[in-house]
Amino acid sequence: MAQKTEITPLGLLEVDEKVSADMVKAMQYINQRYVPYTSDLDNGNYISKPVVHVILAGDHLTKQNADAAIRAKANEDTSFERLEGLVPVIVDFHCSTNFNDVIFKRFYNSCSQCDSGSLFHLRNVVHRTNVTKSALGDKYRPCNTFIQDVLDASIIAVGLHHFSLHTEEDMPASIPTSFLSNEEKQDWFDEQLLNIVDTYILNESPEFHNMLQGNLQNPPQSPVVPQPIVCQMPRCNHPPFKRQHDLTEHFKKYHGISVCDHREKSGVNAVEQHQEDYVFNYHSAFLKMGLLEHDFQDSVREGDGKRTCHLGKFKMLHFKEAQRYKYSLEALKLQFDLQALQSPRVGHRMMWNRTVNVTGGAGKNVALDLNCEHYVRYAISIWVQM
């Protein structure tokens, strides 16, 4: 994977992939020109079969149109006419862009500009004006760089907190003064790393465990109807509020008290109401998704197709939770192709033929669809100059 890839541009077709007839025409051209077929005699009839399957890699829209073109020719007589030698596959750059957008939709909110530690607050602190609420399209690069910077800062903060380091001169107190061997040093390092992962990343709130135990021990119940947000002050007949913030402003404007004052007068301890560390939970959830995307991009740079496909299983669950059902289904279909639907030979090529190394060198691979986007931009720049 560190070797420079030999690339042969095959030219451009004057077709529109959004038009079904044009997409079928393009698929037939590729099938006739680049897929070798052989004819075998079966019961007196010659049956054509593809000698080698050609993998067509692209983004989700291209794969969706290619699948539709193949289905449109499914009732033809021969395998050549049915385009059986072509295998459309979705690759990884557009998967990363959509997963970054899922991260932003979950953690980036302009209403949290006063919440210290939130992505929007950190964006204002470091003055990243090119970061927006969407990570798609041309905004992918600044948003992805911002996510990686926040992830690096969170990892550093985790290390400082775990080893109780408050200043630059502090030294970790938990490090032994000496190690008997390199194996003992490695065991200590592994133990600390596992403690960090269990404490700061692979943790869940008590409410999650209580909910899980309740689902295991009790049958499913009807969803709980949320209680209306109303003012609890005596002789206040204000209608229910839509947001908790509106109730807070109501306390200040009409009753002249803050939320803390109202809790003290109501006999509620404000400290008990906020026992859970929401900032910690926020960044712990961010670390889960940020590290997953970081590992995914690292596997693409190294050309490690096996690790890329393995991480796609976890992305599939996040896409489903974020209601990105098309990418979730494509991630599921990829696992079906690798493990059951395709032959071992085709599955091996689908797993490892996902990147290209344009310059040569370790860690210099890019996804096939990203390399195609570079060619598209280059072609457009030439047309504009003509």
XYZ file of N, CA, C and O in Angstrom, residues 91-256:
664
model
N -17.533 3.641 -1.677
C -16.252 3.741 -0.986
C -16.299 4.862 0.049
O -17.379 5.324 0.418
N -15.150 5.342 0.517
C -15.056 5.826 1.882
C -15.056 7.342 2.086
O -15.328 7.788 3.194
N -14.723 8.138 1.085
C -14.631 9.576 1.331
C -15.997 10.170 1.650
O -16.152 10.919 2.624
N -17.005 9.842 0.852
C -18.332 10.386 1.105
C -18.933 9.807 2.382
O -19.776 10.443 3.022
N -18.500 8.608 2.756
C -18.915 8.064 4.049
C -18.362 8.915 5.190
O -19.064 9.192 6.171
N -17.103 9.373 5.058
C -16.506 10.237 6.079
C -17.197 11.591 6.150
O -17.429 12.126 7.237
N -17.522 12.164 4.990
C -18.196 13.467 5.000
C -19.548 13.376 5.706
O -19.900 14.251 6.500
N -20.306 12.334 5.430
C -21.603 12.192 6.074
C -21.481 11.877 7.553
O -22.302 12.320 8.358
N -20.453 11.117 7.942
C -20.286 10.825 9.362
C -19.849 12.079 10.118
O -20.273 12.294 11.260
N -19.009 12.917 9.508
C -18.671 14.194 10.132
C -19.906 15.065 10.292
O -20.054 15.777 11.295
N -20.793 15.019 9.314
C -22.032 15.792 9.422
C -22.912 15.251 10.542
O -23.593 16.014 11.227
N -22.898 13.924 10.744
C -23.637 13.345 11.871
C -23.069 13.853 13.196
O -23.819 14.177 14.123
N -21.745 13.933 13.299
C -21.114 14.458 14.516
C -21.538 15.897 14.755
O -21.879 16.294 15.882
N -21.552 16.711 13.697
C -21.937 18.111 13.855
C -23.410 18.245 14.217
O -23.775 19.092 15.041
N -24.258 17.434 13.618
C -25.683 17.516 13.941
C -25.937 17.145 15.400
O -26.899 17.616 16.014
N -25.080 16.325 15.973
C -25.297 15.880 17.349
C -24.646 16.806 18.375
O -25.214 17.042 19.440
N -23.470 17.352 18.063
C -22.698 18.079 19.072
C -22.567 19.571 18.793
O -22.130 20.307 19.674
N -22.900 20.041 17.612
C -22.694 21.446 17.250
C -24.045 22.145 17.233
O -24.932 21.789 16.453
N -24.201 23.133 18.111
C -25.475 23.859 18.217
C -25.167 25.311 18.529
O -24.468 25.620 19.494
N -25.688 26.219 17.717
C -25.421 27.645 17.918
C -26.048 28.174 19.199
O -25.667 29.246 19.675
N -27.013 27.443 19.763
C -27.642 27.882 21.018
C -26.747 27.603 22.225
O -27.063 28.040 23.331
N -25.641 26.876 22.037
C -24.761 26.516 23.160
C -23.501 27.367 23.193
O -22.463 26.917 23.676
N -23.593 28.608 22.685
C -22.398 29.442 22.636
C -21.903 29.823 24.031
O -20.722 30.159 24.202
N -22.773 29.799 25.024
C -22.357 30.113 26.397
C -22.001 28.867 27.202
O -21.604 29.001 28.358
N -22.189 27.690 26.629
C -21.869 26.447 27.329
C -20.394 26.139 27.132
O -19.960 25.744 26.040
N -19.625 26.323 28.178
C -18.179 26.127 28.090
C -17.848 24.681 27.741
O -18.365 23.747 28.351
N -16.992 24.507 26.725
C -16.578 23.183 26.304
C -17.338 22.626 25.135
O -16.914 21.622 24.559
N -18.461 23.227 24.739
C -19.211 22.748 23.587
C -18.477 23.088 22.297
O -17.607 23.965 22.261
N -18.819 22.402 21.221
C -18.138 22.636 19.953
C -18.334 24.068 19.466
O -17.401 24.681 18.947
N -19.539 24.611 19.627
C -19.781 25.981 19.168
C -18.990 26.978 20.009
O -18.455 27.957 19.485
N -18.902 26.727 21.312
C -18.109 27.607 22.175
C -16.632 27.531 21.813
O -15.940 28.556 21.716
N -16.113 26.327 21.586
C -14.707 26.183 21.213
C -14.434 26.785 19.843
O -13.353 27.335 19.604
N -15.388 26.690 18.955
C -15.237 27.308 17.641
C -15.070 28.808 17.757
O -14.266 29.427 17.054
N -15.807 29.449 18.659
C -15.675 30.885 18.860
C -14.382 31.241 19.590
O -13.790 32.296 19.344
N -13.931 30.349 20.489
C -12.705 30.633 21.243
C -11.495 30.673 20.312
O -10.646 31.573 20.400
N -11.410 29.709 19.392
C -10.265 29.654 18.471
C -10.534 30.401 17.175
O -9.699 30.405 16.278
N -11.706 31.036 17.074
C -12.061 31.888 15.939
C -12.004 31.109 14.618
O -11.389 31.527 13.651
N -12.676 29.973 14.576
C -12.792 29.208 13.343
C -14.065 29.654 12.608
O -15.114 29.006 12.664
N -13.978 30.764 11.934
C -15.159 31.328 11.264
C -15.597 30.504 10.060
O -16.728 30.658 9.589
N -14.724 29.649 9.526
C -15.106 28.843 8.372
C -15.829 27.562 8.757
O -16.220 26.772 7.888
N -16.025 27.317 10.053
C -16.749 26.141 10.525
C -18.233 26.469 10.593
O -18.629 27.464 11.204
N -19.057 25.651 9.948
C -20.501 25.856 9.917
C -21.207 24.647 10.514
O -20.572 23.666 10.915
N -22.522 24.731 10.553
C -23.308 23.667 11.172
C -23.410 22.427 10.299
O -23.914 21.392 10.745
N -22.986 22.502 9.055
C -23.010 21.351 8.156
C -21.601 21.050 7.684
O -20.836 21.963 7.350
N -21.251 19.772 7.644
C -19.915 19.354 7.220
C -19.921 18.769 5.821
O -18.959 18.099 5.428
N -20.962 19.008 5.042
C -21.067 18.453 3.703
C -20.515 19.423 2.675
O -20.399 20.628 2.922
N -20.171 18.901 1.513
C -19.727 19.745 0.408
C -18.376 20.389 0.681
O -17.449 19.784 1.218
N -18.281 21.659 0.311
C -17.025 22.390 0.468
C -16.680 22.677 1.926
O -15.552 23.103 2.215
N -17.616 22.479 2.841
C -17.362 22.720 4.267
C -16.768 21.507 4.962
O -16.538 21.562 6.183
N -16.503 20.444 4.219
C -15.989 19.237 4.869
C -14.605 19.467 5.457
O -14.342 19.083 6.604
N -13.697 20.078 4.697
C -12.323 20.230 5.161
C -12.216 21.049 6.441
O -11.599 20.603 7.414
N -12.773 22.274 6.495
C -12.651 23.016 7.759
C -13.342 22.334 8.929
O -12.828 22.354 10.053
N -14.494 21.705 8.684
C -15.203 21.028 9.772
C -14.444 19.786 10.238
O -14.351 19.520 11.442
N -13.874 19.030 9.301
C -13.113 17.846 9.680
C -11.850 18.230 10.448
O -11.500 17.585 11.446
N -11.160 19.292 10.009
C -9.971 19.742 10.730
C -10.328 20.210 12.131
O -9.598 19.944 13.105
N -11.455 20.892 12.269
C -11.886 21.361 13.583
C -12.211 20.184 14.502
O -11.850 20.185 15.691
N -12.866 19.164 13.970
C -13.178 17.981 14.780
C -11.901 17.298 15.250
O -11.777 16.902 16.425
N -10.916 17.178 14.376
C -9.661 16.535 14.756
C -8.905 17.364 15.795
O -8.287 16.802 16.714
N -8.961 18.693 15.685
C -8.284 19.541 16.680
C -8.946 19.414 18.050
O -8.260 19.315 19.081
N -10.282 19.437 18.072
C -10.993 19.276 19.345
C -10.748 17.886 19.915
O -10.603 17.718 21.142
N -10.663 16.887 19.046
C -10.388 15.524 19.513
C -9.001 15.438 20.142
O -8.838 14.838 21.218
N -8.004 16.047 19.503
C -6.653 16.044 20.079
C -6.629 16.766 21.425
O -5.987 16.302 22.385
N -7.334 17.905 21.512
C -7.376 18.636 22.783
C -8.082 17.824 23.862
O -7.661 17.830 25.034
N -9.134 17.106 23.493
C -9.841 16.276 24.470
C -8.964 15.133 24.958
O -8.982 14.786 26.147
N -8.180 14.537 24.057
C -7.281 13.450 24.458
C -6.218 13.967 25.425
O -5.891 13.319 26.426
N -5.675 15.160 25.151
C -4.692 15.753 26.054
C -5.313 16.042 27.418
O -4.717 15.783 28.470
N -6.549 16.574 27.402
C -7.236 16.856 28.662
C -7.487 15.581 29.452
O -7.375 15.562 30.690
N -7.815 14.500 28.769
C -8.017 13.213 29.447
C -6.722 12.753 30.108
O -6.710 12.309 31.263
N -5.596 12.864 29.384
C -4.315 12.459 29.967
C -3.926 13.303 31.162
O -3.447 12.774 32.184
N -4.137 14.614 31.077
C -3.813 15.484 32.207
C -4.669 15.171 33.427
O -4.175 15.143 34.556
N -5.956 14.930 33.199
C -6.844 14.638 34.321
C -6.559 13.272 34.926
O -6.610 13.094 36.152
N -6.239 12.296 34.074
C -6.000 10.940 34.581
C -4.755 10.891 35.458
O -4.746 10.210 36.494
N -3.705 11.610 35.061
C -2.454 11.587 35.816
C -2.330 12.756 36.791
O -1.249 12.983 37.348
N -3.427 13.522 36.980
C -3.470 14.628 37.958
C -2.370 15.655 37.691
O -1.613 16.036 38.594
N -2.277 16.088 36.456
C -1.295 17.097 36.059
C -2.003 18.445 35.943
O -2.915 18.600 35.126
N -1.590 19.409 36.762
C -2.241 20.721 36.780
C -1.374 21.817 36.180
O -1.893 22.843 35.737
N -0.076 21.655 36.192
C 0.833 22.640 35.622
C 1.832 21.938 34.712
O 1.899 20.692 34.680
N 2.617 22.714 33.984
C 3.603 22.138 33.077
C 4.731 21.440 33.828
O 5.390 20.554 33.280
N 4.963 21.814 35.079
C 6.058 21.224 35.855
C 5.651 19.950 36.578
O 6.504 19.247 37.133
N 4.352 19.644 36.634
C 3.906 18.465 37.369
C 4.351 17.183 36.675
O 4.462 17.115 35.440
N 4.577 16.167 37.481
C 4.926 14.839 36.990
C 3.881 13.842 37.468
O 3.363 13.965 38.584
N 3.542 12.858 36.652
C 2.553 11.863 37.082
C 3.026 11.105 38.313
O 4.137 10.562 38.335
N 2.201 11.103 39.332
C 2.584 10.433 40.582
C 2.432 8.923 40.490
O 3.018 8.189 41.288
N 1.654 8.437 39.525
C 1.385 6.995 39.459
C 2.452 6.232 38.693
O 2.387 5.003 38.624
N 3.445 6.918 38.107
C 4.488 6.218 37.374
C 5.489 5.632 38.366
O 6.025 6.345 39.216
N 5.795 4.340 38.268
C 6.814 3.758 39.162
C 8.180 4.391 38.917
O 8.484 4.870 37.822
N 8.966 4.404 39.947
C 10.303 5.006 39.834
C 11.203 4.219 38.893
O 12.074 4.782 38.238
N 10.997 2.918 38.798
C 11.823 2.101 37.907
C 11.035 0.873 37.498
O 10.121 0.426 38.200
N 11.397 0.346 36.336
C 10.788 -0.878 35.829
C 11.846 -1.966 35.773
O 13.003 -1.718 35.418
N 11.416 -3.188 36.111
C 12.362 -4.286 36.099
C 12.708 -4.737 34.687
O 13.805 -5.188 34.419
N 11.775 -4.607 33.771
C 12.007 -5.063 32.403
C 11.084 -4.289 31.470
O 10.182 -3.563 31.904
N 11.315 -4.452 30.183
C 10.443 -3.823 29.191
C 9.043 -4.410 29.229
O 8.062 -3.718 28.945
N 8.915 -5.695 29.579
C 7.597 -6.300 29.697
C 6.800 -5.664 30.822
O 5.587 -5.416 30.687
N 7.452 -5.372 31.951
C 6.765 -4.706 33.050
C 6.354 -3.286 32.664
O 5.256 -2.831 33.004
N 7.195 -2.610 31.917
C 6.854 -1.276 31.439
C 5.639 -1.325 30.507
O 4.732 -0.498 30.588
N 5.617 -2.339 29.619
C 4.506 -2.475 28.695
C 3.215 -2.820 29.441
O 2.130 -2.328 29.098
N 3.316 -3.680 30.462
C 2.124 -4.028 31.248
C 1.567 -2.799 31.956
O 0.336 -2.623 32.023
N 2.449 -1.966 32.513
C 1.973 -0.751 33.176
C 1.308 0.186 32.174
O 0.246 0.765 32.459
N 1.882 0.326 30.996
C 1.300 1.191 29.976
C -0.066 0.678 29.538
O -1.027 1.444 29.403
N -0.180 -0.632 29.328
C -1.468 -1.208 28.919
C -2.515 -1.018 30.004
O -3.694 -0.740 29.700
N -2.132 -1.169 31.247
C -3.082 -0.989 32.348
C -3.594 0.445 32.402
O -4.797 0.675 32.571
N -2.687 1.418 32.263
C -3.113 2.814 32.281
C -4.011 3.135 31.092
O -5.010 3.858 31.224
N -3.671 2.592 29.939
C -4.467 2.859 28.747
C -5.868 2.273 28.874
O -6.861 2.922 28.524
N -5.966 1.066 29.401
C -7.280 0.454 29.588
C -8.103 1.222 30.614
O -9.329 1.374 30.451
N -7.462 1.718 31.665
C -8.189 2.519 32.654
C -8.716 3.815 32.040
O -9.842 4.249 32.346
N -7.914 4.436 31.191
C -8.355 5.669 30.535
C -9.550 5.392 29.623
O -10.541 6.126 29.623
N -9.464 4.317 28.843
C -10.555 3.993 27.922
C -11.832 3.672 28.687
O -12.927 4.138 28.342
N -11.719 2.878 29.754
C -12.907 2.511 30.525
C -13.505 3.699 31.261
O -14.729 3.788 31.418
N -12.677 4.626 31.717
C -13.169 5.740 32.524
C -13.731 6.867 31.677
O -14.797 7.408 31.985
N -13.052 7.211 30.601
C -13.397 8.416 29.861
C -14.116 8.161 28.539
O -14.708 9.094 27.986
N -14.069 6.955 28.034
C -14.656 6.707 26.719
C -15.760 5.655 26.797
O -16.916 5.947 26.478
N -15.422 4.444 27.231
C -16.409 3.363 27.278
C -17.153 3.378 28.601
O -17.086 2.441 29.394
N -17.850 4.465 28.854
C -18.646 4.573 30.075
C -20.040 5.016 29.693
O -20.264 5.620 28.662
N -20.965 4.725 30.552
C -22.355 5.134 30.348
C -22.875 5.724 31.645
O -22.416 5.408 32.738
N -23.851 6.601 31.527
C -24.435 7.240 32.701
C -25.262 6.235 33.484
O -25.716 5.223 32.944
N -25.498 6.484 34.788
C -26.354 5.571 35.563
C -27.746 5.435 34.976
O -28.350 4.379 35.069
N -28.264 6.504 34.360
C -29.590 6.428 33.767
C -29.626 5.392 32.649
O -30.625 4.696 32.454
N -28.505 5.266 31.903
C -28.455 4.280 30.823
C -28.544 2.861 31.377
O -29.288 2.025 30.864
N -27.781 2.584 32.449
C -27.809 1.239 33.030
C -29.173 0.945 33.655
O -29.670 -0.173 33.550
N -29.771 1.940 34.298
C -31.100 1.724 34.866
C -32.123 1.435 33.772
O -32.984 0.563 33.916
N -32.012 2.163 32.669
C -32.922 1.933 31.554
C -32.716 0.547 30.963
O -33.661 -0.167 30.628
N -31.430 0.138 30.843
C -31.134 -1.178 30.294
C -31.680 -2.283 31.184
O -32.300 -3.237 30.717
N -31.459 -2.160 32.502
C -31.973 -3.176 33.412
C -33.491 -3.220 33.392
O -34.101 -4.279 33.453
N -34.118 -2.053 33.282
C -35.571 -2.025 33.221
C -36.110 -2.695 31.976
O -37.119 -3.407 32.018
N -35.415 -2.506 30.833
C -35.855 -3.146 29.607
C -35.658 -4.653 29.653
O -36.407 -5.409 29.041
N -34.627 -5.112 30.395
C -34.379 -6.539 30.471
C -35.338 -7.240 31.424
O -35.705 -8.388 31.207
N -35.731 -6.545 32.491
C -36.548 -7.187 33.518
C -38.037 -6.957 33.326
O -38.845 -7.753 33.775
N -38.413 -5.863 32.657
C -39.813 -5.527 32.502
C -40.195 -5.534 31.033
O -39.372 -5.248 30.168
N -41.432 -5.861 30.703
C -41.865 -5.814 29.301
C -41.929 -4.373 28.824
O -42.018 -3.440 29.616
N -41.878 -4.159 27.492
C -41.954 -2.797 26.957
C -43.261 -2.122 27.344
O -44.334 -2.734 27.345
N -43.182 -0.882 27.692
C -44.338 -0.105 28.083
C -44.536 1.031 27.093
O -43.678 1.334 26.259
N -45.676 1.650 27.184
C -45.973 2.774 26.303
C -45.055 3.937 26.633
O -44.624 4.094 27.779
N -44.682 4.754 25.638
C -43.763 5.863 25.888
C -44.339 6.856 26.882
O -45.560 7.096 26.934
N -43.453 7.413 27.692
C -43.858 8.378 28.715
C -44.122 9.729 28.056
O -43.302 10.229 27.271
N -45.282 10.295 28.364
C -45.637 11.597 27.813
C -44.886 12.675 28.582
O -44.936 12.708 29.812
N -44.125 13.543 27.928
C -43.383 14.576 28.651
C -44.311 15.539 29.372
O -45.374 15.914 28.868
N -43.908 15.909 30.587
C -44.705 16.825 31.383
C -44.549 18.255 30.869
O -43.464 18.656 30.441
N -45.618 19.039 30.879
C -45.516 20.428 30.412
C -44.642 21.259 31.352
O -44.588 21.012 32.559
N -43.958 22.231 30.790
C -43.099 23.133 31.557
C -43.961 24.299 32.021
O -44.351 25.160 31.229
N -44.281 24.310 33.307
C -45.172 25.337 33.855
C -44.495 26.003 35.042
O -43.545 25.472 35.636
N -44.961 27.159 35.385
C -44.460 27.897 36.539
C -45.117 27.370 37.806
O -46.352 27.232 37.877
N -44.304 27.074 38.843
C -44.794 26.505 40.088
C -45.069 27.558 41.156
O -45.426 27.198 42.283
N -44.896 28.837 40.813
C -45.144 29.884 41.796
C -46.637 30.004 42.092
O -47.475 29.812 41.195
N -47.012 30.305 43.348
C -48.432 30.440 43.696
C -49.089 31.582 42.918
O -48.486 32.613 42.637
N -50.347 31.370 42.549
C -51.196 32.347 41.856
C -50.580 32.831 40.544
O -50.803 33.952 40.125
N -49.808 31.967 39.879
C -49.254 32.285 38.554
C -49.946 31.383 37.542
O -49.781 30.157 37.561
N -50.739 31.977 36.692
C -51.533 31.224 35.718
C -50.973 31.336 34.301
O -51.719 31.274 33.322
N -49.685 31.526 34.190
C -49.066 31.634 32.872
C -49.173 30.297 32.134
O -48.987 29.239 32.727
N -49.502 30.305 30.862
C -49.601 29.025 30.108
C -48.257 28.306 30.050
O -47.201 28.903 30.299
N -48.284 27.027 29.740
C -47.031 26.249 29.692
C -46.024 26.840 28.695
O -46.392 27.457 27.698
N -44.753 26.616 28.985
C -43.666 27.120 28.148
C -43.172 26.016 27.228
O -43.268 24.827 27.541
N -42.599 26.432 26.101
C -42.049 25.480 25.148
C -40.657 25.009 25.560
O -40.277 23.877 25.289
N -39.870 25.883 26.191
C -38.487 25.555 26.542
C -38.215 25.915 27.993
O -38.887 26.773 28.572
N -37.223 25.268 28.572
C -36.830 25.580 29.941
C -36.267 26.988 30.037
O -36.410 27.664 31.068
N -35.627 27.451 28.959
C -35.081 28.810 28.950
C -36.187 29.848 29.098
O -36.011 30.873 29.770
N -37.343 29.601 28.483
C -38.469 30.540 28.612
C -38.962 30.615 30.053
O -39.330 31.692 30.541
N -38.956 29.484 30.760
C -39.357 29.481 32.166
C -38.362 30.277 33.009
O -38.756 31.022 33.920
N -37.077 30.144 32.702
C -36.055 30.907 33.431
C -36.251 32.407 33.254
O -36.177 33.179 34.215
N -36.488 32.826 32.018
C -36.724 34.250 31.763
C -38.012 34.727 32.428
O -38.114 35.871 32.871
N -39.002 33.855 32.528
C -40.255 34.206 33.198
C -40.025 34.470 34.690
O -40.579 35.411 35.267
N -39.186 33.629 35.322
C -38.849 33.843 36.729
C -38.194 35.209 36.944
O -38.522 35.940 37.886
N -37.262 35.554 36.066
C -36.546 36.823 36.226
C -37.451 38.019 35.969
O -37.379 39.038 36.669
N -38.334 37.920 34.976
C -39.124 39.080 34.556
C -40.333 39.329 35.440
O -40.615 40.471 35.824
N -41.060 38.270 35.789
C -42.319 38.446 36.495
C -42.220 38.211 37.999
O -43.042 38.719 38.765
N -41.236 37.425 38.431
C -41.120 37.128 39.851
C -39.855 37.697 40.470
O -39.706 37.652 41.697
N -38.953 38.197 39.660
C -37.752 38.839 40.181
C -36.804 37.898 40.888
O -36.068 38.324 41.796
